[in-house]
């Protein structure tokens, strides 16, 4: 499906996502779990497998060379899109979870017993369990920064936690379970002022689809996200790291492409970014990601962002109609709203709404420590994206108001 000139009609964005053609009666409000894949990404995958399937960075025949060039052009495209200094700062991963694990493993030789890692209970398990287990293995101290009443990072408490032994600050840009945009730039600034050697690791999985990202402005040492959260499909993720920081890390996986020289006695490793990309990569997914970035770059970004913000406001307003409904967080929400209804288990709400062709997520959203802290069995999470509209919200509200008929 060709894009129209250099802009996309934001009122008809669903037409760029084949999922909705095949599921016209479904109201899809589960975008924080995964977004639908856009047609340009699907086209890129199909063209690679049908017309140019060959490996990258290995063979010297024409198709292989063309694929290698395109593969690296996508890396350059992502660097530009994120405002990184160099394509060497862009590492391909399978997704955000692998990126977090890569960092924890590769950083582990830089830590000593008694060193500290700071994170929060609002993190996705990928950015919590990873560091927790590393702390257990290496006898590090895991510190948990408190949340404010509106479920934001408590910056005053964070300031009190940072010491000369603090090695890592790991936070989410936008909380997966609640949709709350966290004050990460302020948190990074505090960490750097108290202990400039603190490595700041930011999970951008819930931000990448909704915010304009500038890694220089954010100033994290590492920032990662998944392609399937931004319309590109599964199996691809991006780890951004400042070049000076990446050069200090040991490789995560070993194998082909990530080596320079190999002998019986020893191995030397390839330069950035290749030393972190052992084996044949997911070439089709990289091409799909590149096509998705082109697609997103052609959208009237300010218009789309404004529509999403207005839709969240509309959702919050309309939810007030539903009796006995309580919202976990109401301020600085990006892309999602989490709530509960008295006398209803979230799973029962989801099951009934599913029968009404409404797709959303319930449970603890891979953030069990958060729900244990606030004494909730989980929540109902409604998450929107650029292709949702007021009609989707109206269908949801009508279904929620109809729940009492099932009692």
GROMACS .gro file of C-alpha atoms in nm, residues 106 211 258 337:
model
    4
  106UNK     CA    1   2.788  -0.779   2.979
  211UNK     CA    2   0.681   0.983   2.216
  258UNK     CA    3   3.108  -1.113   1.625
  337UNK     CA    4  -0.514   0.359   3.141
   0.00000   0.00000   0.00000
